[in-house]
Amino acid sequence: MDIIYRYDPFAPIEMPRIPDVATAMNRLIEGNDRFVEIVTQMQERTLGRHSGEPLVIPVSPVTLGLPLFEGVMPTQAPFAAIVGCADARVPTEAIFDESFNSLFVLRIAGNVLGSEGIGSLHYALANLGESLRTVLILGHAKCGAVTAAVDAYLSPEAYVDIASTHALRTIVDGIQIAVRGAARALTLHGGGLIESSPDYRSLLVAVSVYVNAAVSALELQREFNGFIENPPAVNFSVYDFETLRVQCLPSDDDDDSNKIPRYLPAPDSADELFQYASDVAKAFLSLDDDALDRNCRLTVKM
Ligand SMILES: [Zn+2]
């Protein structure tokens, strides 16, 4: 299978206009769909199921966010700010099929925002407002930071070993709200005995990942509301290794995943946050065994 990046200097260049948050989010989702399509075609080719037709991707320096001529300095003009995890398996630009100068990216373990992260976003909003249209919190499945927070929750006696430095504890502590909300939601839908299930740790990690993205979005939206006139809407989503999609609920199969919201606005109250945690827990507990295996029972690496 050939993947051909083709640059035609005489082809007309169309620069998509990003006038509002909905258009910005659509561009991110369409980019994620292209990423899924490219990887899926390669995987199918590996299994001998693809026709082998070359995949031609038109590119130009301008659409890649690079200067057309040597020595020209581009003006910084991202259309989205994204707060993701530092996990090496979740490169933000690649997931959204974006390149230079389109995303303002912060990557912090567990997408936990401290004052430096929030300060960076304040800078972006104050200085890049001409182009910036949306802010997205992006969690990811099987997150090591969330796993550490779950382990600290399940084994408080091992807390100091799990989060061995003050800096690590800051991250683990920041995720506890999500873990507690996820645990309460799982008990609500799975009953008190769910805690003794052999899969409980993996299930709690899986649910906490989604809830943690929602918690970060809620906190950031409140931060913006308190300090910024006309604050931008903060959305959240989770990258899933199985589907390669960004999504807001676990998916059963391809058909179902098309009905799943790809992103959601930040919850604006504790009740709304818990309602979301409850929806996520219910969705995980409704998966059939195969889907649950794919979503939860894979080894979680620290
Ligand atoms: Zn992570």
Coordinates of C-alpha atoms and ligand atoms in Angstrom, one line a residue:
M1 CA 0.0 0.0 0.0
D2 CA 1.4 3.4 -1.0
I3 CA 0.6 6.5 0.9
I4 CA 1.4 9.4 -1.3
Y5 CA 1.6 13.0 0.0
R6 CA 1.2 15.0 -3.2
Y7 CA 2.1 18.7 -3.5
D8 CA 1.0 20.5 -6.6
P9 CA 2.2 24.1 -6.5
F10 CA -0.5 25.1 -9.1
A11 CA -3.5 23.5 -7.3
P12 CA -5.8 26.1 -5.7
I13 CA -5.3 26.3 -1.9
E14 CA -8.5 26.3 0.2
M15 CA -8.0 27.4 3.7
P16 CA -11.0 26.4 5.8
R17 CA -12.5 29.4 7.7
I18 CA -13.0 28.7 11.4
P19 CA -15.6 31.2 12.5
D20 CA -16.9 29.6 15.7
V21 CA -16.6 26.8 18.2
A22 CA -18.8 24.4 16.3
T23 CA -16.8 24.7 13.1
A24 CA -13.6 24.2 15.1
M25 CA -14.9 21.1 16.8
N26 CA -16.1 19.7 13.5
R27 CA -12.6 20.2 12.0
L28 CA -11.1 18.3 14.9
I29 CA -13.6 15.4 14.6
E30 CA -13.2 15.3 10.8
G31 CA -9.4 15.2 11.3
N32 CA -9.8 12.3 13.8
D33 CA -11.9 10.5 11.2
R34 CA -9.2 10.9 8.6
F35 CA -6.6 9.5 11.1
V36 CA -8.9 6.5 11.8
E37 CA -9.4 5.9 8.0
I38 CA -5.7 6.0 7.2
V39 CA -4.7 3.7 10.1
T40 CA -7.6 1.3 9.4
Q41 CA -6.6 1.1 5.7
M42 CA -3.0 0.2 6.8
Q43 CA -4.3 -2.4 9.3
E44 CA -6.6 -4.0 6.6
R45 CA -3.7 -4.0 4.2
T46 CA -1.6 -5.9 6.8
L47 CA -4.3 -8.5 6.9
G48 CA -4.5 -8.6 3.1
R49 CA -8.1 -7.3 3.0
H50 CA -7.4 -4.0 1.3
S51 CA -7.3 -3.5 -2.5
G52 CA -3.8 -1.9 -2.3
E53 CA -4.9 1.2 -4.1
P54 CA -2.6 4.1 -3.2
L55 CA -3.9 6.6 -0.8
V56 CA -3.2 10.1 -2.1
I57 CA -3.1 12.9 0.4
P58 CA -2.8 16.4 -1.1
V59 CA -0.6 18.7 0.9
S60 CA 0.8 22.2 0.6
P61 CA 3.1 24.2 2.9
V62 CA 0.2 26.6 3.5
T63 CA -2.3 24.0 4.6
L64 CA 0.4 22.4 6.8
G65 CA 0.9 25.7 8.5
L66 CA 4.4 26.2 7.1
P67 CA 5.7 29.2 5.1
L68 CA 5.4 29.0 1.3
F69 CA 8.8 30.7 0.8
E70 CA 12.1 30.4 2.6
G71 CA 12.7 32.9 5.4
V72 CA 9.0 33.8 6.1
M73 CA 7.9 33.6 9.7
P74 CA 4.3 32.5 10.1
T75 CA 2.1 34.3 12.6
Q76 CA 0.9 31.9 15.4
A77 CA -2.7 31.1 14.6
P78 CA -4.1 27.9 16.3
F79 CA -7.8 27.3 16.0
A80 CA -8.0 25.1 19.1
A81 CA -6.2 24.8 22.4
I82 CA -6.0 21.1 23.6
V83 CA -5.0 19.9 27.0
G84 CA -4.0 16.3 26.7
C85 CA -1.9 13.7 28.6
A86 CA 1.9 13.4 28.2
D87 CA 1.4 9.7 27.2
A88 CA 3.7 8.9 24.2
R89 CA 0.9 6.9 22.6
V90 CA -1.4 9.9 22.3
P91 CA 0.3 12.5 20.1
T92 CA -2.3 15.3 19.8
E93 CA -1.6 16.6 16.2
A94 CA -1.5 13.0 14.8
I95 CA -4.8 12.0 16.4
F96 CA -6.5 15.0 14.8
D97 CA -4.5 14.9 11.5
E98 CA -3.3 18.4 12.1
S99 CA 0.2 19.9 11.5
F100 CA 2.1 23.1 12.3
N101 CA 0.3 26.2 13.7
S102 CA -3.2 24.8 14.1
L103 CA -3.2 23.5 17.7
F104 CA -2.0 25.1 20.9
V105 CA -1.1 22.0 22.9
L106 CA -0.5 21.4 26.6
R107 CA 0.4 17.8 27.6
I108 CA 0.5 17.0 31.3
A109 CA 0.2 13.5 32.8
G110 CA -3.4 12.8 33.5
N111 CA -4.4 16.1 31.9
V112 CA -4.3 17.6 35.4
L113 CA -4.1 21.4 35.1
G114 CA -1.9 23.3 37.6
S115 CA -1.3 27.0 37.7
E116 CA 1.4 26.9 34.9
G117 CA -1.0 25.1 32.6
I118 CA -3.9 27.4 33.3
G119 CA -1.5 30.4 32.9
S120 CA -0.5 29.1 29.4
L121 CA -4.1 28.9 28.4
H122 CA -4.7 32.4 29.7
Y123 CA -1.8 33.5 27.5
A124 CA -3.3 31.8 24.5
L125 CA -6.8 33.4 25.1
A126 CA -5.3 36.8 25.6
N127 CA -2.9 36.7 22.6
L128 CA -4.3 34.3 20.1
G129 CA -7.9 35.2 20.2
E130 CA -8.0 36.2 16.5
S131 CA -7.8 32.5 15.5
L132 CA -8.5 30.5 18.7
R133 CA -12.1 29.2 18.7
T134 CA -12.2 26.3 21.1
V135 CA -10.6 24.6 24.1
L136 CA -10.7 20.8 24.4
I137 CA -9.6 18.6 27.3
L138 CA -8.5 15.2 25.9
G139 CA -8.2 12.2 28.2
H140 CA -7.2 8.8 26.9
A141 CA -8.0 5.2 27.7
K142 CA -5.7 3.2 30.0
C143 CA -4.0 6.3 31.3
G144 CA -1.1 5.6 33.7
A145 CA -1.7 8.7 35.8
V146 CA -5.4 7.7 36.3
T147 CA -4.2 4.2 37.1
A148 CA -1.9 5.5 39.8
A149 CA -4.8 7.6 41.3
V150 CA -7.1 4.5 41.2
D151 CA -4.4 2.4 43.0
A152 CA -3.9 5.2 45.6
Y153 CA -7.7 5.1 46.1
L154 CA -8.0 1.3 46.4
S155 CA -4.8 0.9 48.5
P156 CA -4.4 4.1 50.7
E157 CA -1.7 2.3 52.7
A158 CA 0.4 2.2 49.5
Y159 CA -0.2 5.9 48.7
V160 CA 3.3 7.1 49.5
D161 CA 4.8 4.3 47.4
I162 CA 2.5 5.0 44.4
A163 CA 3.0 8.8 44.6
S164 CA 6.5 8.9 45.9
T165 CA 7.3 12.6 45.4
H166 CA 5.4 15.8 46.1
A167 CA 5.2 16.5 42.4
L168 CA 3.7 13.0 41.7
R169 CA 1.3 13.4 44.6
T170 CA 0.0 16.6 43.1
I171 CA -1.0 14.7 39.9
V172 CA -2.5 11.7 41.8
D173 CA -4.4 14.0 44.2
G174 CA -5.8 16.0 41.3
I175 CA -7.4 12.9 39.9
Q176 CA -9.0 11.7 43.1
I177 CA -12.3 13.6 42.6
A178 CA -12.8 11.7 39.3
V179 CA -11.9 8.3 40.9
R180 CA -14.3 8.8 43.8
G181 CA -17.1 9.9 41.4
A182 CA -16.4 6.9 39.1
A183 CA -16.4 4.5 42.1
R184 CA -19.8 5.9 43.3
A185 CA -21.3 5.6 39.8
L186 CA -20.1 2.0 39.5
T187 CA -21.6 1.1 42.8
L188 CA -24.8 2.8 41.8
H189 CA -25.1 0.7 38.7
G190 CA -23.2 -2.5 39.6
G191 CA -24.2 -2.9 43.3
G192 CA -22.0 -3.0 46.4
L193 CA -20.5 -6.4 45.4
I194 CA -18.9 -4.9 42.3
E195 CA -15.9 -3.8 44.4
S196 CA -15.0 -7.5 45.0
S197 CA -15.1 -8.3 41.3
P198 CA -11.6 -9.3 39.8
D199 CA -12.1 -6.7 37.1
Y200 CA -13.0 -3.8 39.5
R201 CA -9.6 -2.1 39.3
S202 CA -9.6 -2.1 35.5
L203 CA -13.2 -1.0 35.3
L204 CA -12.6 1.8 37.8
V205 CA -9.6 3.0 35.7
A206 CA -11.7 2.9 32.5
V207 CA -14.6 4.9 34.0
S208 CA -12.3 7.3 35.9
V209 CA -10.5 8.3 32.6
Y210 CA -13.8 9.7 31.2
V211 CA -14.8 11.3 34.4
N212 CA -11.3 12.9 34.9
A213 CA -11.6 14.6 31.5
A214 CA -15.0 16.0 32.5
V215 CA -13.6 17.2 35.9
S216 CA -10.7 19.0 34.1
A217 CA -13.2 20.6 31.7
L218 CA -15.5 21.7 34.6
E219 CA -12.5 23.2 36.5
L220 CA -11.2 25.0 33.5
Q221 CA -14.6 26.4 32.5
R222 CA -15.0 27.7 36.0
E223 CA -11.6 29.2 35.9
F224 CA -12.3 31.0 32.6
N225 CA -15.8 32.1 33.8
G226 CA -14.2 33.8 36.8
F227 CA -11.4 35.6 35.0
I228 CA -12.3 36.2 31.4
E229 CA -15.0 38.3 29.7
N230 CA -16.8 36.2 27.1
P231 CA -15.1 33.0 28.2
P232 CA -14.7 30.3 25.5
A233 CA -16.7 27.1 25.8
V234 CA -14.5 24.2 27.1
N235 CA -15.3 20.7 25.7
F236 CA -13.9 17.3 26.6
S237 CA -13.3 14.0 25.0
V238 CA -11.3 10.8 25.4
Y239 CA -9.0 9.0 22.9
D240 CA -9.7 5.3 22.7
F241 CA -6.9 2.9 21.6
E242 CA -9.3 0.4 20.3
T243 CA -11.4 2.6 18.0
L244 CA -8.7 5.2 17.5
R245 CA -11.6 7.7 17.9
V246 CA -12.1 10.5 20.3
Q247 CA -15.4 9.8 22.1
C248 CA -17.3 10.5 25.3
L249 CA -18.7 7.0 26.0
P250 CA -17.2 3.6 25.5
S251 CA -18.3 1.8 22.3
D252 CA -19.5 -1.7 21.7
D253 CA -18.9 -1.9 17.9
D254 CA -18.5 0.3 14.9
D255 CA -22.3 0.9 14.5
D256 CA -22.7 2.0 18.0
S257 CA -19.7 4.2 18.0
N258 CA -21.3 6.3 15.3
K259 CA -24.1 7.2 17.7
I260 CA -21.7 8.1 20.6
P261 CA -21.0 11.8 21.2
R262 CA -17.5 12.6 20.1
Y263 CA -17.2 15.5 22.5
L264 CA -19.3 17.1 25.2
P265 CA -19.4 20.6 26.8
A266 CA -17.9 20.9 30.4
P267 CA -20.5 19.9 33.0
D268 CA -21.5 23.0 34.9
S269 CA -22.4 21.6 38.3
A270 CA -21.5 18.6 40.6
D271 CA -24.9 17.1 39.8
E272 CA -24.2 17.3 36.0
L273 CA -20.7 15.8 36.6
F274 CA -22.1 12.9 38.5
Q275 CA -24.8 12.3 35.9
Y276 CA -22.1 12.0 33.3
A277 CA -20.1 9.6 35.6
S278 CA -23.3 7.6 36.0
D279 CA -23.8 7.4 32.2
V280 CA -20.2 6.3 31.7
A281 CA -20.4 3.6 34.4
K282 CA -23.7 2.3 33.0
A283 CA -22.3 2.2 29.5
F284 CA -19.3 0.2 30.6
L285 CA -21.5 -2.2 32.6
S286 CA -23.7 -2.7 29.5
L287 CA -20.9 -3.8 27.2
D288 CA -20.8 -7.4 26.2
D289 CA -17.9 -9.5 27.4
D290 CA -15.8 -9.1 24.3
A291 CA -16.2 -5.3 24.3
L292 CA -15.5 -5.2 28.0
D293 CA -12.3 -7.2 27.4
R294 CA -11.1 -4.7 24.8
N295 CA -12.1 -1.7 26.9
C296 CA -11.1 -2.7 30.4
R297 CA -9.2 -5.9 30.9
L298 CA -6.1 -5.2 28.9
T299 CA -3.0 -4.8 31.1
V300 CA -2.8 -1.3 32.4
K301 CA 0.8 -0.1 32.3
M302 CA 2.0 2.4 34.8
Ligands
ZN1 ZN -2.2 9.4 30.4

